Each structure stands twice: as C-alpha cells, then as structure tokens.
Short mmCIF file of C-alpha atoms in Angstrom, two decimals:
data_model
loop_
_atom_site.label_atom_id
_atom_site.label_comp_id
_atom_site.label_asym_id
_atom_site.label_seq_id
_atom_site.Cartn_x
_atom_site.Cartn_y
_atom_site.Cartn_z
CA MET A 1 -26.51 -12.24 1.23
CA ARG A 2 -24.79 -8.77 1.34
CA LYS A 3 -21.28 -7.74 1.02
CA LEU A 4 -18.96 -6.97 4.30
CA ILE A 5 -17.25 -3.88 2.72
CA VAL A 6 -13.89 -3.10 4.63
CA TYR A 7 -13.00 1.31 3.64
CA ASN A 8 -9.51 1.95 5.33
CA VAL A 9 -6.78 4.39 4.52
CA MET A 10 -3.04 3.27 4.03
CA SER A 11 0.53 4.74 3.41
CA LEU A 12 2.40 3.34 0.40
CA ASP A 13 4.40 1.62 2.83
CA GLY A 14 1.04 -0.03 4.41
CA TYR A 15 0.91 1.62 7.79
CA TYR A 16 -2.23 2.63 8.97
CA GLU A 17 -1.44 5.35 11.03
CA GLY A 18 1.94 7.13 11.80
CA PRO A 19 4.01 7.08 14.76
CA GLY A 20 2.25 7.47 18.12
CA LYS A 21 -1.44 6.66 16.86
CA ASP A 22 -1.04 9.71 14.72
CA VAL A 23 -4.08 9.48 12.06
CA MET A 24 -3.26 12.89 10.99
CA ALA A 25 -0.12 12.05 9.56
CA LEU A 26 -1.95 10.67 6.57
CA ALA A 27 -3.97 13.27 6.08
CA PRO A 28 -1.79 15.95 4.14
CA GLY A 29 -2.29 13.68 0.86
CA LEU A 30 -5.68 12.47 1.33
CA GLY A 31 -8.20 15.66 0.49
CA GLY A 32 -11.15 15.44 -0.84
CA ALA A 33 -10.58 12.14 -2.24
CA PHE A 34 -11.03 9.92 0.62
CA ASP A 35 -14.41 12.13 2.00
CA THR A 36 -16.10 11.63 -1.68
CA TYR A 37 -15.26 7.90 -1.69
CA CYS A 38 -16.47 7.72 1.97
CA VAL A 39 -19.68 9.22 1.14
CA GLU A 40 -20.12 6.38 -1.95
CA ARG A 41 -19.29 4.33 0.51
CA LEU A 42 -22.20 5.23 2.99
CA ARG A 43 -24.70 5.53 0.19
CA ALA A 44 -24.30 1.68 -0.64
CA ALA A 45 -24.58 0.23 2.86
CA ASP A 46 -27.54 0.23 5.77
CA THR A 47 -24.91 -0.93 8.11
CA LEU A 48 -21.58 0.61 9.44
CA LEU A 49 -19.77 -1.62 11.32
CA LEU A 50 -17.59 -0.31 14.11
CA GLY A 51 -14.80 -1.23 16.79
CA ARG A 52 -14.96 0.56 20.36
CA VAL A 53 -11.84 2.71 19.43
CA SER A 54 -13.43 3.77 16.50
CA TYR A 55 -16.71 4.35 17.07
CA ASP A 56 -15.56 6.72 20.31
CA ASP A 57 -13.75 8.80 17.35
CA PHE A 58 -16.26 9.22 14.97
CA ARG A 59 -19.17 9.84 17.92
CA SER A 60 -17.23 13.03 18.66
CA PHE A 61 -16.61 14.34 15.50
CA TRP A 62 -19.27 13.50 13.09
CA PRO A 63 -22.86 14.29 14.50
CA SER A 64 -22.11 17.96 14.24
CA MET A 65 -20.41 18.17 11.21
CA ALA A 66 -23.69 18.65 9.55
CA ASP A 67 -24.33 21.76 10.52
CA ASP A 68 -21.45 23.05 10.60
CA PRO A 69 -21.01 25.89 8.00
CA THR A 70 -16.58 25.44 7.98
CA ALA A 71 -17.48 22.00 7.06
CA THR A 72 -17.18 20.54 3.26
CA PRO A 73 -20.02 19.19 1.61
CA ASP A 74 -18.99 16.18 1.70
CA GLN A 75 -17.86 15.81 4.93
CA ARG A 76 -21.92 17.54 5.68
CA GLU A 77 -23.25 14.85 3.75
CA ILE A 78 -20.96 12.45 5.46
CA SER A 79 -22.01 13.53 9.16
CA ARG A 80 -26.26 13.04 7.96
CA LEU A 81 -25.43 9.58 6.62
CA ASP A 82 -23.07 8.42 9.70
CA ASN A 83 -26.01 9.95 11.94
CA ALA A 84 -28.67 8.05 10.63
CA ILE A 85 -26.92 4.84 9.28
CA ASP A 86 -27.53 1.93 12.22
CA LYS A 87 -24.03 1.43 13.64
CA VAL A 88 -23.25 -1.65 15.28
CA VAL A 89 -20.10 -1.80 17.32
CA VAL A 90 -18.14 -4.45 18.98
CA SER A 91 -17.81 -3.56 22.55
CA ASP A 92 -18.16 -5.61 26.10
CA ARG A 93 -17.66 -2.61 28.20
CA LEU A 94 -19.49 0.52 25.99
CA THR A 95 -23.04 1.25 27.70
CA PRO A 96 -26.34 2.15 25.80
CA GLU A 97 -25.11 5.99 28.07
CA GLN A 98 -22.35 6.29 26.17
CA THR A 99 -23.86 6.29 22.67
CA LYS A 100 -24.99 9.60 22.99
CA PRO A 101 -26.22 11.22 20.77
CA TRP A 102 -26.21 8.04 18.48
CA ARG A 103 -28.01 6.12 21.25
CA SER A 104 -31.48 5.25 18.95
CA THR A 105 -29.24 4.03 15.75
CA THR A 106 -26.63 2.10 17.86
CA HIS A 107 -26.40 -1.15 18.70
CA ILE A 108 -23.99 -3.11 20.85
CA ILE A 109 -22.56 -6.61 20.67
CA SER A 110 -20.34 -8.64 22.88
CA ARG A 111 -17.02 -9.54 21.41
CA ALA A 112 -17.99 -12.89 22.33
CA ASP A 113 -21.06 -12.87 20.22
CA ALA A 114 -19.30 -11.00 17.53
CA HIS A 115 -18.53 -13.70 14.99
CA GLU A 116 -21.92 -14.59 14.71
CA GLN A 117 -23.86 -12.11 15.28
CA ILE A 118 -21.99 -10.63 12.43
CA ALA A 119 -22.53 -13.60 10.29
CA LYS A 120 -26.09 -13.33 10.62
CA LEU A 121 -26.45 -9.63 9.66
CA ARG A 122 -24.11 -10.84 6.60
CA ASN A 123 -26.45 -13.70 5.60
CA GLN A 124 -29.49 -11.07 5.63
CA THR A 125 -30.38 -9.29 2.27
CA GLY A 126 -30.20 -5.33 2.65
CA LYS A 127 -27.43 -3.25 1.40
CA ASP A 128 -23.93 -3.50 2.28
CA ILE A 129 -22.28 -3.68 6.15
CA LEU A 130 -19.61 -0.78 5.97
CA VAL A 131 -16.65 -1.16 8.02
CA PHE A 132 -14.28 2.06 8.48
CA ALA A 133 -11.28 2.23 10.68
CA SER A 134 -11.71 -0.25 12.89
CA ARG A 135 -8.19 -2.37 12.36
CA THR A 136 -8.73 -4.68 15.09
CA LEU A 137 -12.25 -5.69 14.55
CA TRP A 138 -11.46 -5.82 10.62
CA ARG A 139 -8.29 -7.77 11.00
CA ASP A 140 -10.40 -10.52 13.22
CA LEU A 141 -13.17 -10.58 10.80
CA LEU A 142 -10.70 -11.29 7.97
CA THR A 143 -9.34 -14.53 10.05
CA GLN A 144 -13.04 -15.68 10.15
CA GLY A 145 -13.82 -15.47 6.42
CA LEU A 146 -16.86 -12.79 6.97
CA ILE A 147 -15.42 -9.54 4.85
CA ASP A 148 -16.16 -9.84 1.05
CA GLU A 149 -13.94 -6.64 -0.02
CA LEU A 150 -10.91 -4.91 0.88
CA HIS A 151 -11.12 -1.30 -0.27
CA LEU A 152 -7.92 0.41 0.60
CA MET A 153 -6.98 4.55 -0.49
CA VAL A 154 -3.38 4.22 -0.58
CA GLY A 155 -2.05 7.79 0.53
CA PRO A 156 0.74 9.32 -1.10
CA VAL A 157 2.97 9.42 1.51
CA ILE A 158 6.11 6.55 2.54
CA LEU A 159 5.74 7.08 6.40
CA GLY A 160 8.93 5.17 7.04
CA ALA A 161 7.29 4.40 10.73
CA GLY A 162 3.56 3.56 12.75
CA THR A 163 0.98 1.13 12.82
CA PRO A 164 1.31 -1.39 10.26
CA ILE A 165 -2.17 -1.95 8.42
CA PHE A 166 -1.83 -6.04 8.29
CA ASP A 167 0.06 -7.77 11.10
CA GLY A 168 0.21 -11.32 10.57
CA GLN A 169 -0.31 -12.77 7.68
CA PRO A 170 -4.26 -14.03 6.95
CA ALA A 171 -5.50 -16.88 5.76
CA VAL A 172 -6.59 -15.19 3.13
CA SER A 173 -6.02 -14.47 -1.20
CA LEU A 174 -6.66 -11.51 -2.62
CA GLN A 175 -8.53 -10.91 -5.60
CA LEU A 176 -7.89 -7.16 -7.51
CA ILE A 177 -11.13 -5.98 -8.72
CA ASP A 178 -10.37 -2.52 -9.88
CA THR A 179 -8.22 0.65 -8.91
CA ARG A 180 -9.57 4.39 -9.54
CA PRO A 181 -7.48 7.98 -9.14
CA TRP A 182 -9.53 10.94 -8.72
CA ASP A 183 -9.11 14.10 -10.74
CA GLY A 184 -6.44 16.31 -8.79
CA SER A 185 -5.77 14.03 -6.30
CA ASN A 186 -2.47 11.85 -5.81
CA ASN A 187 -4.67 9.06 -3.82
CA LEU A 188 -5.78 5.45 -5.77
CA ARG A 189 -8.04 3.66 -4.54
CA ILE A 190 -7.54 0.02 -4.46
CA ARG A 191 -10.31 -2.37 -4.33
CA TYR A 192 -9.85 -6.41 -3.30
CA ASN A 193 -12.43 -9.25 -3.28
CA ILE A 194 -11.27 -11.56 -0.52
CA ARG A 195 -11.36 -15.03 -0.78
CA HIS A 196 -11.36 -17.15 2.38
CA LYS A 197 -8.16 -20.17 2.02
CA SER A 198 -9.90 -23.19 3.44
CA VAL A 199 -8.15 -24.75 6.02
CA MET B 1 20.10 15.75 -16.17
CA ARG B 2 18.93 12.28 -16.16
CA LYS B 3 16.70 10.65 -13.04
CA VAL B 4 17.34 8.05 -10.77
CA ILE B 5 14.34 5.99 -10.61
CA SER B 6 13.48 3.22 -8.06
CA PHE B 7 11.43 -0.42 -8.80
CA ASN B 8 10.21 -2.66 -6.59
CA MET B 9 8.03 -5.59 -6.31
CA ALA B 10 6.09 -5.17 -3.22
CA THR B 11 3.02 -6.91 -1.50
CA LEU B 12 0.67 -4.61 -0.40
CA ASP B 13 1.58 -4.67 3.46
CA GLY B 14 4.87 -2.71 1.94
CA LEU B 15 7.54 -5.24 1.86
CA PHE B 16 9.64 -6.49 -0.87
CA ALA B 17 10.78 -9.99 0.94
CA GLY B 18 9.47 -12.29 3.66
CA PRO B 19 11.90 -12.63 6.70
CA SER B 20 14.44 -15.33 4.77
CA GLY B 21 14.10 -12.90 1.74
CA GLU B 22 11.81 -14.81 0.23
CA ILE B 23 10.20 -13.65 -3.09
CA ASP B 24 8.05 -16.74 -4.25
CA TRP B 25 5.22 -14.70 -4.17
CA HIS B 26 5.68 -12.30 -6.92
CA HIS B 27 2.98 -12.34 -9.95
CA VAL B 28 5.04 -12.58 -12.77
CA ASP B 29 3.47 -13.26 -16.22
CA GLU B 30 3.78 -12.31 -19.97
CA GLU B 31 2.66 -8.97 -19.72
CA PHE B 32 4.68 -8.34 -16.71
CA ASN B 33 7.81 -9.62 -18.81
CA GLU B 34 6.83 -7.22 -21.37
CA PHE B 35 6.72 -4.14 -18.81
CA ALA B 36 10.14 -5.21 -17.33
CA ILE B 37 11.63 -5.45 -21.14
CA ALA B 38 10.26 -1.74 -21.95
CA GLN B 39 11.59 -0.58 -18.69
CA LEU B 40 14.62 -2.33 -18.91
CA ASN B 41 14.80 -0.50 -22.76
CA SER B 42 14.56 2.90 -21.40
CA ALA B 43 17.54 2.83 -18.67
CA GLY B 44 21.20 3.86 -19.49
CA GLY B 45 21.97 1.65 -16.58
CA LEU B 46 21.23 -0.14 -12.84
CA LEU B 47 22.06 1.08 -9.41
CA PHE B 48 22.48 -1.52 -6.88
CA GLY B 49 23.27 -2.27 -3.30
CA ARG B 50 25.36 -4.92 -2.16
CA VAL B 51 22.27 -7.69 -1.34
CA THR B 52 20.64 -7.30 -4.24
CA TYR B 53 23.51 -6.96 -6.81
CA GLN B 54 24.89 -10.21 -4.99
CA GLY B 55 21.50 -12.19 -6.06
CA MET B 56 21.35 -10.64 -9.35
CA ALA B 57 24.87 -11.29 -10.05
CA SER B 58 24.47 -15.16 -9.56
CA TYR B 59 21.42 -15.49 -11.25
CA TRP B 60 21.57 -13.07 -14.56
CA PRO B 61 24.72 -14.39 -16.07
CA THR B 62 23.77 -18.31 -16.01
CA ASP B 63 23.04 -20.66 -18.64
CA VAL B 64 19.08 -20.70 -16.85
CA ALA B 65 18.56 -17.16 -16.89
CA MET B 66 19.62 -16.76 -20.89
CA LYS B 67 17.31 -20.21 -21.48
CA ASN B 68 13.82 -19.02 -19.70
CA ASP B 69 14.75 -15.10 -19.79
CA PRO B 70 16.90 -14.00 -22.40
CA ILE B 71 15.51 -10.56 -23.70
CA VAL B 72 16.04 -9.36 -20.31
CA ALA B 73 18.84 -11.52 -19.61
CA ASP B 74 20.84 -9.80 -22.10
CA LYS B 75 19.76 -6.38 -21.28
CA MET B 76 20.70 -7.01 -17.52
CA ASN B 77 24.29 -8.23 -18.33
CA THR B 78 24.99 -5.46 -20.76
CA LEU B 79 23.87 -2.90 -19.30
CA PRO B 80 26.23 -0.27 -17.34
CA LYS B 81 25.54 -1.49 -13.77
CA ILE B 82 26.75 -0.12 -10.03
CA VAL B 83 26.99 -1.80 -7.44
CA PHE B 84 27.62 0.31 -4.21
CA SER B 85 29.19 -1.75 -0.93
CA ARG B 86 32.15 -1.29 1.07
CA THR B 87 32.86 -4.63 1.72
CA LEU B 88 32.84 -6.52 -1.40
CA GLU B 89 36.72 -6.26 -3.36
CA ARG B 90 35.37 -7.25 -6.83
CA VAL B 91 33.00 -7.28 -8.96
CA GLU B 92 32.53 -9.91 -11.94
CA TRP B 93 29.38 -9.31 -13.31
CA LYS B 94 29.68 -8.17 -16.94
CA ASN B 95 29.82 -4.01 -17.14
CA THR B 96 29.98 -3.73 -13.25
CA ARG B 97 31.71 -0.92 -11.34
CA LEU B 98 32.13 -0.92 -7.65
CA ALA B 99 31.62 2.25 -6.00
CA LYS B 100 32.72 2.84 -2.34
CA GLY B 101 33.16 5.85 -1.98
CA ASN B 102 31.00 9.14 -1.12
CA ILE B 103 27.15 7.74 -2.30
CA ALA B 104 26.06 11.61 -2.63
CA GLU B 105 28.57 12.43 -4.64
CA GLU B 106 28.78 9.49 -7.35
CA ILE B 107 24.66 10.06 -7.77
CA SER B 108 24.84 13.44 -8.30
CA LYS B 109 27.89 12.94 -10.44
CA LEU B 110 25.95 10.18 -12.36
CA LYS B 111 22.88 12.39 -12.71
CA GLN B 112 24.37 15.19 -14.20
CA GLN B 113 25.37 13.31 -17.36
CA PRO B 114 23.06 13.19 -20.29
CA GLY B 115 22.06 10.10 -21.29
CA LYS B 116 18.60 7.57 -20.46
CA ASP B 117 17.80 7.54 -16.51
CA TRP B 118 19.13 4.98 -14.18
CA LEU B 119 16.93 2.05 -12.50
CA LEU B 120 17.61 1.09 -9.01
CA PHE B 121 16.32 -2.31 -7.97
CA GLY B 122 15.28 -3.61 -4.95
CA SER B 123 18.32 -2.64 -2.95
CA ALA B 124 16.29 -1.46 0.45
CA ASP B 125 19.53 -0.32 2.15
CA LEU B 126 20.82 1.92 -0.72
CA ALA B 127 17.27 3.35 -1.39
CA SER B 128 16.55 4.67 1.78
CA THR B 129 20.14 6.38 1.82
CA LEU B 130 18.91 8.13 -1.71
CA THR B 131 15.77 8.33 -0.19
CA ASN B 132 17.00 10.65 2.71
CA LEU B 133 19.58 12.34 0.54
CA GLY B 134 16.33 13.16 -1.78
CA LEU B 135 18.21 11.21 -4.72
CA ILE B 136 15.34 9.52 -6.11
CA ASP B 137 13.42 11.07 -8.64
CA GLU B 138 10.86 8.50 -9.22
CA TYR B 139 9.63 5.62 -7.19
CA ARG B 140 7.82 2.87 -9.11
CA VAL B 141 6.06 0.06 -6.85
CA MET B 142 4.66 -2.72 -7.97
CA VAL B 143 2.07 -3.69 -5.78
CA ASN B 144 1.23 -7.36 -5.57
CA PRO B 145 -2.53 -8.59 -4.33
CA VAL B 146 -0.40 -10.13 -1.21
CA VAL B 147 -0.07 -9.48 2.38
CA LEU B 148 2.82 -11.27 3.77
CA GLY B 149 2.71 -10.05 6.93
CA GLY B 150 6.25 -10.21 7.86
CA GLY B 151 8.99 -9.56 6.26
CA ARG B 152 11.53 -7.17 4.71
CA PRO B 153 10.18 -3.71 4.48
CA LEU B 154 10.21 -1.78 1.09
CA PHE B 155 10.63 1.38 2.95
CA LYS B 156 13.15 1.12 6.23
CA GLY B 157 15.33 3.92 8.29
CA ILE B 158 13.33 6.53 6.29
CA LYS B 159 13.54 9.71 8.14
CA ASP B 160 11.58 12.24 7.29
CA LYS B 161 8.10 11.30 5.92
CA LEU B 162 8.13 11.47 2.00
CA TYR B 163 4.95 13.30 0.76
CA LEU B 164 4.53 11.98 -3.30
CA LYS B 165 2.71 12.80 -6.41
CA LEU B 166 0.67 10.30 -8.02
CA VAL B 167 2.27 10.21 -11.46
CA SER B 168 0.66 7.49 -13.38
CA THR B 169 -0.79 3.68 -12.19
CA LYS B 170 -1.48 0.58 -14.29
CA VAL B 171 -3.17 -2.59 -13.77
CA PHE B 172 -1.81 -5.66 -14.69
CA ARG B 173 -4.41 -8.48 -15.38
CA SER B 174 -2.28 -10.82 -12.56
CA GLY B 175 -3.81 -8.00 -10.34
CA ASN B 176 -0.63 -6.26 -9.78
CA VAL B 177 -0.98 -2.57 -9.71
CA LEU B 178 2.09 -0.23 -10.73
CA LEU B 179 2.07 3.13 -8.94
CA CYS B 180 4.76 5.81 -10.50
CA TYR B 181 5.26 8.94 -8.05
CA GLN B 182 7.46 11.51 -7.59
CA PRO B 183 8.56 13.33 -4.05
CA ASP B 184 6.37 16.59 -3.58
CA ARG B 185 8.52 18.54 -1.99
CA LYS B 186 7.20 21.91 -1.55
#
C-alpha cells in the first residue's frame, strides 16, 4: 500500500483562496517555496489525482511552461513532471477530447466509482498518489478515510475572508509529522498524518 | 517603544473557539505551561476585550486556579491589565483598569511608555480593531492539530488583507506549532 498525500496552500486564518475565488490573494507571499515543494512532491509521486476544476486550471497553464523562457527553473520542472505523470481526474462530465495535450496520460473516473477506484489505486504498490488543490475532492476523500497525509503550506497572510479550506468537521484526527521553513521565505510547511476515527 | 503582541491558541482552520466558545480542544501539557510562564514573565501587562476578560477574571483568582496552575495564576493576577469595554461598569480583578475611551489613543500611549511588551490574549473583537488600526506588532498563533469545521474565527472583520513576515516557529511535543509573525507593511 502506498500513500495518498494532499498538498495545499492556506492563509494563516485557514482560507484556501480569497473572496471571489481569488487564488492570487495568497500568491504574493508564497514565492519560490511553494514551487520548490511542489517539485519535491511530484518527484515522489507517480499519480496525480485531481478534481475537474483543478485539472482544467492546470491543463490550461502547465503544459507549455516547460519551454517558457520566462518561467523559473522550478516552474519548468513542474511542467515537465505534470506532463509526464499519470493523471487521474474525478469527473462525470470531462470527455477524453477535453484532455489535450494530456490525453495519453489522463484517466477519467466517475464520481460514483471514485471511492472504490481510489482505494484500489492506493492499495497498489508504487510511489505516492498526490492530490494538489482539488479541495472538493480531497475533503470528500478525507471523510472516506482515504488520505494518509496532509501537507499544508501556510502562507504569510491574514485574508480575513475567502473560501475556508475546511468546511465541517471531518471525523479524523491529525498527528503532526513535522514543519519546514525555507530560507528567505515566510512560508511554513506543516505536515500531518491523518488517522480516521472509527465510528 | 514597547510592542503589543497578540497570542492565541487556534485550530488548523483558523478558529479560536467552537460555536459556543468551546476550548476543550486545547492541547495543553507541561511544555505548553513552560512556554506560557516564559511568555508571561516577558510581559509588562495584559490587554483584554470584555468577553475574554470576563472568562479570565472568573477563573484565575479562584482557589481552583491557584491550586492547578499556581505560577500562571500568580502572574495573571499580579500583572497590570487593561480591559476595553463600553458596557462594563467596573472591574474587580486585581490590577485591572477599565478603559472606555479611544482605543487607538490608549494603545499608542501605552506603546510609547518604556517597559516590557504587552500581551493581548484572545479578545477577537479587540484584536481585529487593533489589527485594522495597525497597532499589533507581533502575532503569535499556536496552531493545534485540530479541525473544528465551524466556530469563532481568530481573525474576523479584517478590512484589508495583511501580509506578514514569519519571525520564528516552534514545534511542541503535543503537535502544536507556534508561528510568530510581524506585519509586513511595505
């Protein structure tokens, strides 16, 4: 069995994005640490598990970054890794035609099959399964006991409003693994093991 | 010039209390108490809003507090305290002054005096007022490994998003993580 790891950013006050789904509200403070850690997590994974919204966001941004001279080395590496990794998308509406240029590396599973398919994937041997962004998806997986670790990059900002990263209390307990700062960065990455509370 | 430092226990989802004010999720142990004592020893005084003041004032002077937490109780009782409230008529906790006037003036005056830094515990409304006035110099948030999913947000009524500089962090054996920030007003 391998690990299913969720990596997300949040503000100090627990928001995933600013008001009006403003994902850039967190950006000014994130800087390079966020990308550096993203590269690290992608290298440790062989499957990227995404919800529809995040998949579309990434597919419209990352594929060409590998060859973009204005991109940072980390961004180019994220692009190469994103393009190569097997991507599993949970969606009832996404069609293979809508997966270009990731068609050959994208596998679509329906919402009805998601729990069973993801549990099966997780029971296989291999590298990590990485969930990035995809908040709706991972909050559901959290309640299903399918997430092993939660890695949060706490950005140096108080947003005061926005979309909360958690909504409702999942029946899990969190166990701190460690924290990690980056030189010259105001971010702190906090990592937790997830223990499912038996009902 | 001395600083005003806010300190709070928080959940991972940014709450300082449950929907009815619950704080039974606090991870408190010997290491936390050592930290709390060191923090109080470095403080020149304590600032409160009414709600937090009433909670604290109904506990720390009691025999139970003196028995369970003698060192912390002694510090809490002897340190100078200011409570900001328009509705309180008097304060009975030792060494407490009731401030009904202009908050910005009171805090500015306090900061200009020499001496140790003052701590702001809890007091979410006062903390947001002071944050919006730019009068908090350091934010210390002890993130407990807990998700409540609903309750009272630590930061509410924040007018403009506030960018921060991470000053220090400390991991506790209980799984708590202390994050210390200063406002980054460029």
